[in-house]
mmCIF file of C-alpha atoms and ligand atoms in Angstrom:
data_model
loop_
_atom_site.group_PDB
_atom_site.id
_atom_site.type_symbol
_atom_site.label_atom_id
_atom_site.label_comp_id
_atom_site.label_asym_id
_atom_site.label_seq_id
_atom_site.Cartn_x
_atom_site.Cartn_y
_atom_site.Cartn_z
ATOM 1 C CA MET A 23 -113.414 98.084 -176.858
ATOM 2 C CA SER A 24 -112.551 95.911 -173.821
ATOM 3 C CA ASP A 25 -111.659 92.402 -173.672
ATOM 4 C CA ARG A 26 -114.276 91.598 -171.033
ATOM 5 C CA PRO A 27 -117.233 89.553 -172.104
ATOM 6 C CA ALA A 28 -120.075 92.270 -173.133
ATOM 7 C CA ILE A 29 -123.446 91.053 -173.063
ATOM 8 C CA LEU A 30 -126.672 92.693 -174.916
ATOM 9 C CA PHE A 31 -130.072 91.322 -173.620
ATOM 10 C CA VAL A 32 -132.665 92.071 -176.374
ATOM 11 C CA CYS A 33 -136.737 91.982 -176.074
ATOM 12 C CA LEU A 34 -139.247 93.942 -177.942
ATOM 13 C CA GLY A 35 -139.920 96.971 -175.758
ATOM 14 C CA ASN A 36 -136.841 97.131 -173.727
ATOM 15 C CA ILE A 37 -139.022 97.925 -170.630
ATOM 16 C CA CYS A 38 -139.841 94.170 -169.134
ATOM 17 C CA ARG A 39 -137.795 90.994 -169.996
ATOM 18 C CA SER A 40 -134.256 92.531 -171.192
ATOM 19 C CA PRO A 41 -133.752 94.906 -168.212
ATOM 20 C CA LEU A 42 -134.696 92.307 -165.930
ATOM 21 C CA ALA A 43 -132.232 89.957 -167.800
ATOM 22 C CA GLU A 44 -129.542 92.922 -167.677
ATOM 23 C CA ALA A 45 -130.127 93.197 -163.804
ATOM 24 C CA ALA A 46 -129.981 89.430 -163.258
ATOM 25 C CA LEU A 47 -126.562 88.930 -164.691
ATOM 26 C CA ARG A 48 -125.265 91.863 -163.291
ATOM 27 C CA ALA A 49 -126.258 90.362 -159.956
ATOM 28 C CA ALA A 50 -125.065 86.909 -160.929
ATOM 29 C CA ALA A 51 -121.646 88.388 -162.145
ATOM 30 C CA ALA A 52 -121.170 90.390 -158.600
ATOM 31 C CA ARG A 53 -122.194 87.304 -157.016
ATOM 32 C CA HIS A 54 -119.572 85.311 -158.312
ATOM 33 C CA GLY A 55 -116.883 88.008 -158.493
ATOM 34 C CA ILE A 56 -116.934 88.169 -162.720
ATOM 35 C CA GLY A 57 -116.349 91.350 -164.553
ATOM 36 C CA ILE A 58 -118.573 91.698 -167.417
ATOM 37 C CA GLU A 59 -120.355 94.502 -169.098
ATOM 38 C CA ALA A 60 -124.032 94.299 -169.676
ATOM 39 C CA ASP A 61 -126.696 96.359 -171.154
ATOM 40 C CA SER A 62 -130.168 95.584 -172.777
ATOM 41 C CA ALA A 63 -132.117 97.007 -175.957
ATOM 42 C CA GLY A 64 -135.313 96.545 -177.770
ATOM 43 C CA THR A 65 -136.056 95.620 -181.125
ATOM 44 C CA GLY A 66 -138.984 98.383 -181.241
ATOM 45 C CA GLY A 67 -138.695 101.898 -180.629
ATOM 46 C CA TRP A 68 -141.856 102.547 -178.862
ATOM 47 C CA HIS A 69 -140.617 102.956 -175.154
ATOM 48 C CA VAL A 70 -137.161 104.599 -175.818
ATOM 49 C CA GLY A 71 -136.109 106.838 -172.948
ATOM 50 C CA GLU A 72 -138.595 105.132 -170.609
ATOM 51 C CA ALA A 73 -137.757 103.683 -167.144
ATOM 52 C CA PRO A 74 -138.842 99.818 -167.074
ATOM 53 C CA ASP A 75 -142.314 98.925 -166.444
ATOM 54 C CA LEU A 76 -143.180 99.183 -162.792
ATOM 55 C CA ARG A 77 -144.273 95.779 -162.315
ATOM 56 C CA ALA A 78 -140.447 94.961 -163.674
ATOM 57 C CA GLN A 79 -139.107 97.432 -161.214
ATOM 58 C CA ASP A 80 -140.962 95.989 -158.575
ATOM 59 C CA ILE A 81 -139.923 92.437 -159.114
ATOM 60 C CA ALA A 82 -136.294 93.554 -159.189
ATOM 61 C CA LEU A 83 -136.637 95.507 -155.976
ATOM 62 C CA ARG A 84 -138.090 92.261 -154.321
ATOM 63 C CA HIS A 85 -134.661 90.648 -155.134
ATOM 64 C CA GLY A 86 -132.892 93.855 -153.796
ATOM 65 C CA ILE A 87 -132.236 95.331 -157.367
ATOM 66 C CA ASP A 88 -133.081 98.876 -158.243
ATOM 67 C CA ILE A 89 -133.564 99.280 -162.025
ATOM 68 C CA SER A 90 -135.591 102.580 -161.645
ATOM 69 C CA GLY A 91 -132.221 104.355 -163.620
ATOM 70 C CA TYR A 92 -132.371 102.213 -166.443
ATOM 71 C CA ARG A 93 -133.590 103.940 -169.501
ATOM 72 C CA ALA A 94 -135.012 102.061 -172.795
ATOM 73 C CA ARG A 95 -133.312 102.262 -175.927
ATOM 74 C CA GLN A 96 -133.449 100.550 -179.531
ATOM 75 C CA LEU A 97 -131.111 98.124 -180.889
ATOM 76 C CA GLU A 98 -128.608 99.820 -183.116
ATOM 77 C CA ARG A 99 -126.341 98.475 -185.829
ATOM 78 C CA ALA A 100 -122.932 99.508 -183.782
ATOM 79 C CA ASP A 101 -124.156 96.906 -181.046
ATOM 80 C CA PHE A 102 -123.151 94.041 -183.227
ATOM 81 C CA ASP A 103 -119.667 95.223 -182.797
ATOM 82 C CA ARG A 104 -119.721 96.929 -179.225
ATOM 83 C CA PHE A 105 -121.024 93.474 -177.851
ATOM 84 C CA SER A 106 -119.456 89.800 -177.434
ATOM 85 C CA HIS A 107 -123.013 88.422 -177.026
ATOM 86 C CA ILE A 108 -126.408 89.372 -177.905
ATOM 87 C CA VAL A 109 -128.857 87.279 -176.328
ATOM 88 C CA ALA A 110 -132.550 87.551 -177.521
ATOM 89 C CA LEU A 111 -135.176 86.933 -175.109
ATOM 90 C CA ASP A 112 -137.702 85.062 -177.575
ATOM 91 C CA HIS A 113 -137.825 83.503 -181.335
ATOM 92 C CA ASP A 114 -139.124 86.715 -182.690
ATOM 93 C CA ASN A 115 -136.227 89.153 -181.308
ATOM 94 C CA LEU A 116 -133.858 86.537 -182.064
ATOM 95 C CA ALA A 117 -135.327 86.312 -185.974
ATOM 96 C CA VAL A 118 -134.816 90.264 -186.018
ATOM 97 C CA LEU A 119 -131.168 89.769 -184.803
ATOM 98 C CA LYS A 120 -130.141 87.314 -187.131
ATOM 99 C CA ARG A 121 -131.754 89.506 -190.223
ATOM 100 C CA LEU A 122 -129.817 92.709 -188.893
ATOM 101 C CA ARG A 123 -126.444 91.275 -187.893
ATOM 102 C CA PRO A 124 -123.829 92.498 -190.403
ATOM 103 C CA SER A 125 -121.499 89.560 -191.908
ATOM 104 C CA GLY A 126 -118.341 89.602 -190.072
ATOM 105 C CA ALA A 127 -119.910 91.165 -186.886
ATOM 106 C CA ARG A 128 -118.246 90.535 -183.300
ATOM 107 C CA ALA A 129 -121.418 89.373 -181.719
ATOM 108 C CA GLU A 130 -122.495 85.832 -181.278
ATOM 109 C CA LEU A 131 -126.255 85.582 -181.329
ATOM 110 C CA SER A 132 -128.393 83.428 -179.184
ATOM 111 C CA LEU A 133 -131.564 82.704 -177.217
ATOM 112 C CA LEU A 134 -131.517 83.445 -173.530
ATOM 113 C CA LEU A 135 -132.926 79.701 -172.346
ATOM 114 C CA ASP A 136 -130.393 78.096 -174.672
ATOM 115 C CA HIS A 137 -128.084 78.630 -171.968
ATOM 116 C CA VAL A 138 -130.379 76.473 -169.394
ATOM 117 C CA PRO A 139 -129.835 72.876 -169.580
ATOM 118 C CA GLY A 140 -133.291 71.228 -170.400
ATOM 119 C CA ARG A 141 -134.696 74.558 -171.576
ATOM 120 C CA SER A 142 -133.067 75.063 -174.826
ATOM 121 C CA GLY A 143 -135.582 76.700 -177.378
ATOM 122 C CA GLN A 144 -137.894 77.936 -175.269
ATOM 123 C CA PRO A 145 -138.687 81.724 -175.156
ATOM 124 C CA VAL A 146 -138.983 84.207 -172.206
ATOM 125 C CA ALA A 147 -142.835 84.852 -172.412
ATOM 126 C CA ASP A 148 -143.833 88.363 -172.961
ATOM 127 C CA PRO A 149 -145.738 89.395 -169.460
ATOM 128 C CA TYR A 150 -146.415 93.017 -170.795
ATOM 129 C CA TYR A 151 -150.204 92.190 -171.349
ATOM 130 C CA GLY A 152 -150.661 89.786 -168.572
ATOM 131 C CA ALA A 153 -151.200 90.157 -164.882
ATOM 132 C CA SER A 154 -148.286 91.335 -162.517
ATOM 133 C CA GLU A 155 -147.721 87.759 -161.337
ATOM 134 C CA GLY A 156 -146.247 86.852 -164.732
ATOM 135 C CA PHE A 157 -143.244 88.799 -163.694
ATOM 136 C CA ALA A 158 -142.281 86.330 -160.848
ATOM 137 C CA ALA A 159 -142.105 83.771 -163.779
ATOM 138 C CA THR A 160 -139.861 86.305 -165.914
ATOM 139 C CA TRP A 161 -137.667 86.937 -163.115
ATOM 140 C CA ALA A 162 -137.101 83.197 -162.524
ATOM 141 C CA ASP A 163 -136.464 82.444 -166.179
ATOM 142 C CA VAL A 164 -134.093 85.382 -166.518
ATOM 143 C CA THR A 165 -132.273 84.511 -163.356
ATOM 144 C CA ALA A 166 -131.565 81.082 -164.588
ATOM 145 C CA GLY A 167 -130.782 82.348 -168.163
ATOM 146 C CA ALA A 168 -127.984 84.755 -166.645
ATOM 147 C CA GLU A 169 -126.370 81.960 -164.481
ATOM 148 C CA GLY A 170 -126.561 79.592 -167.387
ATOM 149 C CA LEU A 171 -125.077 82.222 -169.709
ATOM 150 C CA LEU A 172 -122.455 83.236 -166.959
ATOM 151 C CA ALA A 173 -121.172 79.825 -166.273
ATOM 152 C CA LYS A 174 -120.667 79.141 -170.216
ATOM 153 C CA ILE A 175 -118.928 82.760 -170.928
ATOM 154 C CA ALA A 176 -116.802 82.646 -167.698
ATOM 155 C CA GLY A 177 -115.967 78.921 -168.119
ATOM 156 C CA LEU A 178 -117.719 77.977 -164.898
ATOM 157 C CA ALA A 179 -119.567 75.179 -166.241
HETATM 158 P P1 4NP B 19 -140.563 93.556 -173.339
HETATM 159 O O1 4NP B 19 -142.227 93.898 -173.281
HETATM 160 O O2 4NP B 19 -140.455 93.199 -174.962
HETATM 161 O O3 4NP B 19 -140.281 92.434 -172.416
HETATM 162 O O4 4NP B 19 -140.081 95.165 -172.775
HETATM 163 C C1 4NP B 19 -142.974 94.640 -174.020
HETATM 164 C C2 4NP B 19 -143.290 95.842 -173.717
HETATM 165 C C3 4NP B 19 -143.849 96.819 -174.355
HETATM 166 C C4 4NP B 19 -144.495 96.043 -175.719
HETATM 167 C C5 4NP B 19 -144.604 94.849 -175.759
HETATM 168 C C6 4NP B 19 -143.781 94.097 -174.947
HETATM 169 N N1 4NP B 19 -145.480 96.811 -176.513
HETATM 170 O O5 4NP B 19 -145.935 96.313 -177.341
HETATM 171 O O6 4NP B 19 -145.373 98.240 -176.313
#
């Protein structure tokens, strides 16, 4: 286990929001020259082994990031000690994390937009069943969240 901050993003399917949050954090960390580990997982297991939704791949690529090699996985118990921070994309997934977190585990739990001034308590809306334009809003949300989270973790704020 390294001392670097290790951040796991968690949504429902791990094919739309959390892979985009992972990509946004990796990009922000690279921009700022900050060493972190990042990963993502779903609370549900329906899409395990799948690449991100094509609409998520497309919005990431429009911002210069190729996420086609990401593969969905389901949250597991060991994640609560592997990661220093586990960040939920919405309240339902945060509730699952709170329920599953073993007492004394390493990971600190939070909601992504709690890290964005003025947006505390807001969820990142699930774009899965909507139109592809919804993914632009998802990208904007996860980018803001990643920047805010990084600022806190790395003491930039
Ligand atoms: P995500 O979106 O949680 O942002 O990956 C979803 C993906 C799949 C499903 C729901 C949400 N699904 O019900 O299959």
